[in-house]
PDB file of C-alpha atoms in Angstrom:
ATOM      1  CA  UNK A 471       4.215 -43.093  18.813  1.00 54.00           C
ATOM      2  CA  UNK A 472       1.461 -42.232  21.293  1.00 57.00           C
ATOM      3  CA  UNK A 473       0.753 -38.533  21.724  1.00 58.00           C
ATOM      4  CA  UNK A 474      -0.359 -37.444  25.152  1.00 64.00           C
ATOM      5  CA  UNK A 475      -2.696 -34.533  25.712  1.00 68.00           C
ATOM      6  CA  UNK A 476      -1.286 -31.336  27.161  1.00 65.00           C
ATOM      7  CA  UNK A 477      -3.313 -29.171  29.525  1.00 63.00           C
ATOM      8  CA  UNK A 478      -2.143 -25.563  29.716  1.00 60.00           C
ATOM      9  CA  UNK A 479      -2.244 -24.091  33.182  1.00 57.00           C
ATOM     10  CA  UNK A 480      -0.834 -21.226  35.226  1.00 58.00           C
ATOM     11  CA  UNK A 481       1.937 -22.893  37.195  1.00 57.00           C
ATOM     12  CA  UNK A 482       3.013 -20.765  40.184  1.00 57.00           C
ATOM     13  CA  UNK A 483       6.578 -20.802  41.517  1.00 59.00           C
ATOM     14  CA  UNK A 484       7.417 -23.258  44.276  1.00 69.00           C
ATOM     15  CA  UNK A 485       7.946 -20.543  46.874  1.00 74.00           C
ATOM     16  CA  UNK A 486       7.544 -16.821  46.348  1.00 85.00           C
ATOM     17  CA  UNK A 487       7.072 -14.414  49.226  1.00 89.00           C
ATOM     18  CA  UNK A 488       6.143 -11.504  46.954  1.00 90.00           C
ATOM     19  CA  UNK A 489       3.493 -13.594  45.193  1.00 92.00           C
ATOM     20  CA  UNK A 490       1.819 -14.667  48.433  1.00 92.00           C
ATOM     21  CA  UNK A 491       2.003 -11.157  49.915  1.00 93.00           C
ATOM     22  CA  UNK A 492       0.142  -9.674  46.919  1.00 94.00           C
ATOM     23  CA  UNK A 493      -2.234 -12.644  46.739  1.00 94.00           C
ATOM     24  CA  UNK A 494      -3.218 -12.432  50.398  1.00 96.00           C
ATOM     25  CA  UNK A 495      -3.740  -8.670  50.106  1.00 96.00           C
ATOM     26  CA  UNK A 496      -6.132  -9.218  47.196  1.00 96.00           C
ATOM     27  CA  UNK A 497      -7.952 -12.032  49.016  1.00 96.00           C
ATOM     28  CA  UNK A 498      -8.312  -9.852  52.130  1.00 96.00           C
ATOM     29  CA  UNK A 499      -9.733  -7.109  49.921  1.00 96.00           C
ATOM     30  CA  UNK A 500     -12.420  -9.439  48.580  1.00 96.00           C
ATOM     31  CA  UNK A 501     -13.428 -10.443  52.115  1.00 94.00           C
ATOM     32  CA  UNK A 502     -14.133  -6.862  53.176  1.00 94.00           C
ATOM     33  CA  UNK A 503     -17.829  -5.861  53.296  1.00 93.00           C
ATOM     34  CA  UNK A 504     -19.146  -3.351  50.793  1.00 93.00           C
ATOM     35  CA  UNK A 505     -18.183   0.213  51.699  1.00 95.00           C
ATOM     36  CA  UNK A 506     -19.700   2.948  49.543  1.00 93.00           C
ATOM     37  CA  UNK A 507     -17.003   5.357  50.748  1.00 96.00           C
ATOM     38  CA  UNK A 508     -14.220   2.971  49.700  1.00 97.00           C
ATOM     39  CA  UNK A 509     -15.585   0.911  46.769  1.00 96.00           C
ATOM     40  CA  UNK A 510     -13.484  -1.901  45.301  1.00 97.00           C
ATOM     41  CA  UNK A 511     -13.043  -1.526  41.547  1.00 97.00           C
ATOM     42  CA  UNK A 512     -11.432  -4.325  39.536  1.00 97.00           C
ATOM     43  CA  UNK A 513     -10.160  -3.517  36.059  1.00 96.00           C
ATOM     44  CA  UNK A 514      -8.547  -5.410  33.218  1.00 94.00           C
ATOM     45  CA  UNK A 515      -8.148  -5.026  29.466  1.00 93.00           C
ATOM     46  CA  UNK A 516      -7.594  -7.094  26.353  1.00 91.00           C
ATOM     47  CA  UNK A 517      -6.957  -6.471  22.651  1.00 91.00           C
ATOM     48  CA  UNK A 518      -9.478  -7.588  20.042  1.00 90.00           C
ATOM     49  CA  UNK A 519      -8.718  -8.037  16.372  1.00 88.00           C
ATOM     50  CA  UNK A 520     -11.140  -6.219  14.070  1.00 88.00           C
ATOM     51  CA  UNK A 521     -12.254  -7.974  10.869  1.00 78.00           C
ATOM     52  CA  UNK A 522     -14.437  -6.980   7.927  1.00 71.00           C
ATOM     53  CA  UNK A 523     -16.481  -9.518   6.006  1.00 68.00           C
ATOM     54  CA  UNK A 524     -15.379  -9.854   2.378  1.00 67.00           C
ATOM     55  CA  UNK A 525     -18.551 -11.687   1.328  1.00 72.00           C
ATOM     56  CA  UNK A 526     -22.025 -11.186   2.699  1.00 73.00           C
ATOM     57  CA  UNK A 527     -22.919 -13.994   5.173  1.00 68.00           C
ATOM     58  CA  UNK A 528     -25.832 -16.296   4.356  1.00 66.00           C
ATOM     59  CA  UNK A 529     -28.516 -16.094   7.072  1.00 74.00           C
ATOM     60  CA  UNK A 530     -29.358 -19.194   9.086  1.00 77.00           C
ATOM     61  CA  UNK A 531     -32.429 -21.248   8.237  1.00 81.00           C
ATOM     62  CA  UNK A 532     -34.125 -24.235   9.806  1.00 81.00           C
ATOM     63  CA  UNK A 533     -31.951 -26.472   7.658  1.00 77.00           C
ATOM     64  CA  UNK A 534     -28.520 -24.904   8.137  1.00 76.00           C
ATOM     65  CA  UNK A 535     -26.557 -22.606  10.392  1.00 76.00           C
ATOM     66  CA  UNK A 536     -25.471 -19.126   9.375  1.00 68.00           C
ATOM     67  CA  UNK A 537     -22.744 -19.372   6.741  1.00 65.00           C
ATOM     68  CA  UNK A 538     -19.743 -17.044   7.026  1.00 67.00           C
ATOM     69  CA  UNK A 539     -16.927 -17.050   4.503  1.00 62.00           C
ATOM     70  CA  UNK A 540     -13.580 -18.081   5.916  1.00 67.00           C
ATOM     71  CA  UNK A 541     -11.861 -15.100   4.253  1.00 69.00           C
ATOM     72  CA  UNK A 542     -11.900 -11.670   5.867  1.00 64.00           C
ATOM     73  CA  UNK A 543     -10.110  -8.338   5.818  1.00 73.00           C
ATOM     74  CA  UNK A 544      -8.078  -7.191   8.814  1.00 76.00           C
ATOM     75  CA  UNK A 545      -9.123  -3.797  10.162  1.00 78.00           C
ATOM     76  CA  UNK A 546      -6.636  -3.273  12.958  1.00 86.00           C
ATOM     77  CA  UNK A 547      -7.238  -3.836  16.646  1.00 88.00           C
ATOM     78  CA  UNK A 548      -9.189  -2.331  19.504  1.00 91.00           C
ATOM     79  CA  UNK A 549      -8.562  -2.381  23.239  1.00 91.00           C
ATOM     80  CA  UNK A 550     -11.386  -3.369  25.577  1.00 94.00           C
ATOM     81  CA  UNK A 551     -11.349  -2.039  29.144  1.00 95.00           C
ATOM     82  CA  UNK A 552     -13.403  -3.906  31.742  1.00 96.00           C
ATOM     83  CA  UNK A 553     -14.344  -2.133  34.972  1.00 97.00           C
ATOM     84  CA  UNK A 554     -16.346  -3.996  37.603  1.00 96.00           C
ATOM     85  CA  UNK A 555     -17.408  -3.663  41.238  1.00 95.00           C
ATOM     86  CA  UNK A 556     -17.632  -7.249  42.546  1.00 94.00           C
ATOM     87  CA  UNK A 557     -19.893  -6.528  45.505  1.00 92.00           C
ATOM     88  CA  UNK A 558     -22.395  -4.212  43.813  1.00 92.00           C
ATOM     89  CA  UNK A 559     -22.694  -6.345  40.677  1.00 90.00           C
ATOM     90  CA  UNK A 560     -21.857  -3.436  38.371  1.00 94.00           C
ATOM     91  CA  UNK A 561     -19.620  -3.617  35.336  1.00 94.00           C
ATOM     92  CA  UNK A 562     -18.830  -1.365  32.386  1.00 95.00           C
ATOM     93  CA  UNK A 563     -17.017  -2.067  29.124  1.00 95.00           C
ATOM     94  CA  UNK A 564     -15.132   0.688  27.327  1.00 95.00           C
ATOM     95  CA  UNK A 565     -13.571   0.353  23.878  1.00 94.00           C
ATOM     96  CA  UNK A 566     -10.571   2.344  22.673  1.00 90.00           C
ATOM     97  CA  UNK A 567      -8.600   2.197  19.444  1.00 83.00           C
ATOM     98  CA  UNK A 568      -5.461   1.022  21.212  1.00 81.00           C
ATOM     99  CA  UNK A 569      -3.889   0.326  24.598  1.00 81.00           C
ATOM    100  CA  UNK A 570      -1.961   3.302  25.972  1.00 86.00           C
ATOM    101  CA  UNK A 571      -1.238   4.868  29.340  1.00 91.00           C
ATOM    102  CA  UNK A 572      -3.121   7.996  28.340  1.00 93.00           C
ATOM    103  CA  UNK A 573      -6.297   6.151  27.338  1.00 93.00           C
ATOM    104  CA  UNK A 574      -6.246   4.229  30.629  1.00 94.00           C
ATOM    105  CA  UNK A 575      -5.798   7.446  32.600  1.00 95.00           C
ATOM    106  CA  UNK A 576      -8.641   9.115  30.675  1.00 95.00           C
ATOM    107  CA  UNK A 577     -10.983   6.203  31.398  1.00 95.00           C
ATOM    108  CA  UNK A 578     -10.051   6.250  35.079  1.00 96.00           C
ATOM    109  CA  UNK A 579     -10.506  10.023  35.255  1.00 97.00           C
ATOM    110  CA  UNK A 580     -13.988   9.652  33.769  1.00 96.00           C
ATOM    111  CA  UNK A 581     -14.983   7.219  36.531  1.00 97.00           C
ATOM    112  CA  UNK A 582     -13.321   9.207  39.314  1.00 97.00           C
ATOM    113  CA  UNK A 583     -15.148  12.397  38.328  1.00 96.00           C
ATOM    114  CA  UNK A 584     -18.561  10.797  37.732  1.00 96.00           C
ATOM    115  CA  UNK A 585     -19.413   7.516  39.453  1.00 96.00           C
ATOM    116  CA  UNK A 586     -16.835   8.035  42.220  1.00 97.00           C
ATOM    117  CA  UNK A 587     -16.831  11.815  42.527  1.00 95.00           C
ATOM    118  CA  UNK A 588     -18.060  11.784  46.133  1.00 95.00           C
ATOM    119  CA  UNK A 589     -16.230   8.747  47.587  1.00 96.00           C
ATOM    120  CA  UNK A 590     -13.207   9.028  49.863  1.00 96.00           C
ATOM    121  CA  UNK A 591     -11.003   6.573  47.971  1.00 96.00           C
ATOM    122  CA  UNK A 592     -11.362   3.901  45.306  1.00 97.00           C
ATOM    123  CA  UNK A 593      -9.581   0.581  45.892  1.00 97.00           C
ATOM    124  CA  UNK A 594      -8.354  -0.408  42.417  1.00 97.00           C
ATOM    125  CA  UNK A 595      -7.473  -4.063  41.800  1.00 96.00           C
ATOM    126  CA  UNK A 596      -5.419  -4.481  38.628  1.00 94.00           C
ATOM    127  CA  UNK A 597      -2.279  -6.114  37.280  1.00 90.00           C
ATOM    128  CA  UNK A 598       1.201  -4.573  37.093  1.00 83.00           C
ATOM    129  CA  UNK A 599       0.932  -3.714  33.407  1.00 81.00           C
ATOM    130  CA  UNK A 600       3.071  -0.689  32.560  1.00 83.00           C
ATOM    131  CA  UNK A 601      -0.017   1.293  31.506  1.00 86.00           C
ATOM    132  CA  UNK A 602      -1.744   0.965  34.890  1.00 90.00           C
ATOM    133  CA  UNK A 603       0.394   3.386  36.869  1.00 91.00           C
ATOM    134  CA  UNK A 604       0.182   6.627  38.803  1.00 94.00           C
ATOM    135  CA  UNK A 605       2.510   8.174  36.251  1.00 95.00           C
ATOM    136  CA  UNK A 606      -0.075   7.634  33.519  1.00 95.00           C
ATOM    137  CA  UNK A 607      -2.163  10.447  34.990  1.00 96.00           C
ATOM    138  CA  UNK A 608       0.756  12.840  34.672  1.00 97.00           C
ATOM    139  CA  UNK A 609       1.075  11.983  30.976  1.00 95.00           C
ATOM    140  CA  UNK A 610      -2.612  12.708  30.407  1.00 96.00           C
ATOM    141  CA  UNK A 611      -3.337  15.706  32.649  1.00 97.00           C
ATOM    142  CA  UNK A 612      -1.662  18.772  34.172  1.00 97.00           C
ATOM    143  CA  UNK A 613       0.255  17.971  37.358  1.00 97.00           C
ATOM    144  CA  UNK A 614      -2.290  19.521  39.732  1.00 97.00           C
ATOM    145  CA  UNK A 615      -5.177  17.507  38.325  1.00 97.00           C
ATOM    146  CA  UNK A 616      -3.076  14.360  38.036  1.00 97.00           C
ATOM    147  CA  UNK A 617      -2.140  14.575  41.707  1.00 97.00           C
ATOM    148  CA  UNK A 618      -5.769  15.026  42.772  1.00 96.00           C
ATOM    149  CA  UNK A 619      -6.751  11.910  40.794  1.00 97.00           C
ATOM    150  CA  UNK A 620      -3.895   9.820  42.178  1.00 96.00           C
ATOM    151  CA  UNK A 621      -4.913  10.753  45.720  1.00 97.00           C
ATOM    152  CA  UNK A 622      -8.340   9.227  45.073  1.00 96.00           C
ATOM    153  CA  UNK A 623      -6.876   5.792  44.291  1.00 96.00           C
ATOM    154  CA  UNK A 624      -5.371   2.998  46.365  1.00 96.00           C
ATOM    155  CA  UNK A 625      -3.785   0.374  44.124  1.00 95.00           C
ATOM    156  CA  UNK A 626      -3.843  -3.318  44.995  1.00 95.00           C
ATOM    157  CA  UNK A 627      -1.880  -5.142  42.334  1.00 94.00           C
ATOM    158  CA  UNK A 628      -2.286  -8.798  41.525  1.00 94.00           C
ATOM    159  CA  UNK A 629       1.015 -10.733  41.623  1.00 91.00           C
ATOM    160  CA  UNK A 630       2.884 -11.745  38.495  1.00 87.00           C
ATOM    161  CA  UNK A 631       1.321 -14.949  37.106  1.00 86.00           C
ATOM    162  CA  UNK A 632      -1.658 -14.252  39.378  1.00 89.00           C
ATOM    163  CA  UNK A 633      -4.089 -12.589  36.973  1.00 89.00           C
ATOM    164  CA  UNK A 634      -6.707 -15.190  37.983  1.00 92.00           C
ATOM    165  CA  UNK A 635      -7.063 -13.206  41.195  1.00 94.00           C
ATOM    166  CA  UNK A 636      -8.555 -10.280  39.279  1.00 95.00           C
ATOM    167  CA  UNK A 637     -12.339 -10.549  39.109  1.00 95.00           C
ATOM    168  CA  UNK A 638     -12.317  -8.208  36.085  1.00 95.00           C
ATOM    169  CA  UNK A 639     -10.453 -10.908  34.153  1.00 94.00           C
ATOM    170  CA  UNK A 640     -13.322 -13.309  34.858  1.00 92.00           C
ATOM    171  CA  UNK A 641     -15.794 -10.684  33.638  1.00 93.00           C
ATOM    172  CA  UNK A 642     -13.747 -10.209  30.473  1.00 93.00           C
ATOM    173  CA  UNK A 643     -13.796 -13.958  29.869  1.00 93.00           C
ATOM    174  CA  UNK A 644     -17.574 -14.054  30.288  1.00 92.00           C
ATOM    175  CA  UNK A 645     -18.070 -11.058  28.001  1.00 93.00           C
ATOM    176  CA  UNK A 646     -15.847 -12.642  25.355  1.00 93.00           C
ATOM    177  CA  UNK A 647     -17.809 -15.910  25.403  1.00 93.00           C
ATOM    178  CA  UNK A 648     -21.246 -14.306  25.422  1.00 92.00           C
ATOM    179  CA  UNK A 649     -20.695 -11.312  23.163  1.00 92.00           C
ATOM    180  CA  UNK A 650     -17.511 -11.430  21.090  1.00 89.00           C
ATOM    181  CA  UNK A 651     -16.494 -15.035  20.384  1.00 87.00           C
ATOM    182  CA  UNK A 652     -17.411 -16.286  16.908  1.00 82.00           C
ATOM    183  CA  UNK A 653     -18.256 -12.813  15.620  1.00 85.00           C
ATOM    184  CA  UNK A 654     -16.453 -10.309  13.411  1.00 82.00           C
ATOM    185  CA  UNK A 655     -16.416  -6.590  14.117  1.00 88.00           C
ATOM    186  CA  UNK A 656     -15.110  -4.274  11.435  1.00 86.00           C
ATOM    187  CA  UNK A 657     -14.853  -1.178  13.640  1.00 91.00           C
ATOM    188  CA  UNK A 658     -14.380  -0.111  17.238  1.00 91.00           C
ATOM    189  CA  UNK A 659     -17.755   1.662  16.960  1.00 92.00           C
ATOM    190  CA  UNK A 660     -19.619  -1.603  16.344  1.00 92.00           C
ATOM    191  CA  UNK A 661     -17.673  -3.394  19.053  1.00 93.00           C
ATOM    192  CA  UNK A 662     -18.453  -0.559  21.452  1.00 93.00           C
ATOM    193  CA  UNK A 663     -22.188  -0.771  20.763  1.00 95.00           C
ATOM    194  CA  UNK A 664     -22.341  -4.548  21.245  1.00 94.00           C
ATOM    195  CA  UNK A 665     -20.251  -4.647  24.429  1.00 95.00           C
ATOM    196  CA  UNK A 666     -22.271  -1.783  25.914  1.00 95.00           C
ATOM    197  CA  UNK A 667     -25.476  -3.720  25.264  1.00 95.00           C
ATOM    198  CA  UNK A 668     -23.901  -6.753  26.957  1.00 94.00           C
ATOM    199  CA  UNK A 669     -22.829  -4.810  30.057  1.00 94.00           C
ATOM    200  CA  UNK A 670     -26.187  -3.005  30.347  1.00 93.00           C
ATOM    201  CA  UNK A 671     -28.037  -6.320  30.184  1.00 93.00           C
ATOM    202  CA  UNK A 672     -25.668  -7.959  32.673  1.00 92.00           C
ATOM    203  CA  UNK A 673     -26.095  -5.099  35.144  1.00 92.00           C
ATOM    204  CA  UNK A 674     -29.873  -5.534  35.032  1.00 90.00           C
ATOM    205  CA  UNK A 675     -29.884  -9.243  35.864  1.00 85.00           C
ATOM    206  CA  UNK A 676     -26.650 -10.094  37.690  1.00 78.00           C
ATOM    207  CA  UNK A 677     -25.968  -9.645  41.385  1.00 77.00           C
ATOM    208  CA  UNK A 678     -22.618  -9.199  43.076  1.00 83.00           C
ATOM    209  CA  UNK A 679     -19.768 -11.685  42.773  1.00 87.00           C
ATOM    210  CA  UNK A 680     -19.547 -14.275  45.552  1.00 87.00           C
ATOM    211  CA  UNK A 681     -15.788 -14.871  45.726  1.00 92.00           C
ATOM    212  CA  UNK A 682     -15.243 -18.108  47.645  1.00 92.00           C
ATOM    213  CA  UNK A 683     -11.436 -18.477  47.635  1.00 93.00           C
ATOM    214  CA  UNK A 684     -10.045 -16.981  50.840  1.00 95.00           C
ATOM    215  CA  UNK A 685      -6.671 -16.607  52.557  1.00 95.00           C
ATOM    216  CA  UNK A 686      -7.084 -19.794  54.588  1.00 95.00           C
ATOM    217  CA  UNK A 687      -7.950 -21.684  51.401  1.00 94.00           C
ATOM    218  CA  UNK A 688      -4.788 -20.379  49.755  1.00 93.00           C
ATOM    219  CA  UNK A 689      -2.642 -21.472  52.697  1.00 92.00           C
ATOM    220  CA  UNK A 690      -4.146 -24.954  52.562  1.00 92.00           C
ATOM    221  CA  UNK A 691      -4.295 -25.508  48.792  1.00 91.00           C
ATOM    222  CA  UNK A 692      -1.235 -23.588  47.638  1.00 89.00           C
ATOM    223  CA  UNK A 693       1.255 -24.811  50.228  1.00 87.00           C
ATOM    224  CA  UNK A 694       4.110 -24.874  47.710  1.00 86.00           C
ATOM    225  CA  UNK A 695       4.008 -21.084  47.526  1.00 87.00           C
ATOM    226  CA  UNK A 696       4.756 -20.633  51.211  1.00 88.00           C
ATOM    227  CA  UNK A 697       8.190 -20.851  52.729  1.00 84.00           C
ATOM    228  CA  UNK A 698       8.654 -23.447  55.427  1.00 84.00           C
ATOM    229  CA  UNK A 699       9.848 -21.464  58.401  1.00 78.00           C
ATOM    230  CA  UNK A 700      12.112 -23.349  60.788  1.00 77.00           C
ATOM    231  CA  UNK A 701      11.507 -22.453  64.405  1.00 68.00           C
TER     232      UNK A 701
END
């Protein structure tokens, strides 16, 4: 029996008005010129399994690659937050012990009171995960402070099954390939140090993101998403 290859892909629904409304809002956001008073901040997060080496690896030589034992000890997980401004070419990685609403709110508060303390409003592009909400601020801070933080943010959520529209997800993918993949980290502290070094180096050499996919491209290439309106 012949086995055929399977290619996994994000298959959008045939027609979904809510999907295209959110998608076009995100695409319009990426077309706007840089505005220091209203910066666009994309954010995403992912869990990473922590592992400890059971046996000391054998360093690489000219004759063989570095040898790592296939056995390891599980050390829990960590949650990696990626924050990035597409147009300024800035990104920052933050590592927490786990994914919670409170940790997300604390990380956002840190940015809003430091990097963005003098801007009018931050346009935040993120998914609809239940930790990325206005209510998260009220779980982390007194109501008065929570309200002041919420007023600094304008959310622009990516549609369900549309995470590819979030530039922070692309940054996370790049960081994973260049910094995390094929390595074992036994603690959040070590992971934090390595991802910080990656983001610092990337900020020194990388310019802004040139997002090419626009609303007109979506209407031409993703026709199945749009309803056919009978006149």
